[in-house]
């Protein structure tokens, strides 16, 4: 299982928030944002800070994806109409 943060990026786009503003709102580091961008592991405190800043639940910013389905899910999220 891997984490996908595509829901976070979609939420930010929908709200017109860029990564720098997210960092400022939540108090997280640029390193944490980079890890999120690569689907890497981040501390749960980082996720909670993001949720508090965006007033959302953890399920609104991330999901678990089976390893074999991860690339397919990434493609579908990037190109939903294809």
XYZ file of C-alpha atoms in Angstrom:
82
model
C 0.000 0.000 0.000
C 1.128 3.513 -0.774
C -0.195 6.894 0.118
C -1.594 9.147 -2.559
C -1.966 12.845 -1.826
C -3.748 13.659 -5.083
C -6.830 14.590 -3.082
C -4.784 17.284 -1.340
C -3.600 18.789 -4.619
C -7.145 18.773 -6.015
C -8.441 20.444 -2.853
C -5.778 23.137 -3.086
C -6.635 23.803 -6.736
C -10.344 23.979 -5.940
C -9.660 26.509 -3.183
C -7.105 28.502 -5.161
C -4.313 27.775 -2.681
C -0.722 27.263 -3.788
C 1.948 25.239 -1.988
C 3.611 28.289 -0.468
C 0.319 29.469 0.993
C -0.355 25.975 2.327
C 3.021 26.051 4.087
C 2.239 29.442 5.602
C -1.278 28.433 6.676
C -0.238 25.156 8.247
C 3.276 25.902 9.464
C 4.799 22.930 7.657
C 8.211 22.945 6.008
C 9.064 23.034 2.320
C 10.633 19.605 2.833
C 7.293 18.195 3.992
C 5.534 19.653 0.958
C 8.191 18.093 -1.285
C 7.685 14.699 0.371
C 3.931 15.002 -0.142
C 4.531 15.856 -3.794
C 6.511 12.650 -4.228
C 3.988 10.522 -2.335
C 6.495 10.066 0.454
C 5.963 9.429 4.122
C 5.343 12.402 6.375
C 4.714 12.658 10.083
C 1.069 12.475 11.135
C 1.541 15.887 12.752
C 2.109 17.328 9.270
C -1.145 15.812 8.031
C -3.046 17.094 11.066
C -1.646 20.600 10.584
C -2.792 20.552 6.964
C -6.244 19.327 7.953
C -6.546 22.023 10.616
C -5.433 24.727 8.184
C -7.842 23.558 5.476
C -10.639 22.645 7.899
C -10.960 19.155 6.460
C -10.606 15.500 7.434
C -7.610 13.286 6.705
C -9.630 11.376 4.096
C -10.071 14.641 2.203
C -6.329 14.963 1.562
C -5.000 11.413 1.209
C -5.886 7.836 0.410
C -4.258 4.416 0.451
C -3.663 2.854 -2.946
C -2.507 -0.700 -3.574
C 1.028 -0.743 -4.925
C 0.000 -2.439 -8.177
C -2.785 0.098 -8.715
C -0.766 3.160 -7.695
C 0.517 4.113 -11.152
C -2.894 3.527 -12.700
C -4.557 5.679 -10.023
C -1.966 8.426 -10.529
C -2.691 8.416 -14.281
C -6.458 8.540 -13.741
C -6.118 11.411 -11.292
C -3.859 13.333 -13.666
C -6.026 12.695 -16.738
C -9.602 12.024 -15.552
C -11.203 12.389 -18.999
C -8.865 10.013 -20.844
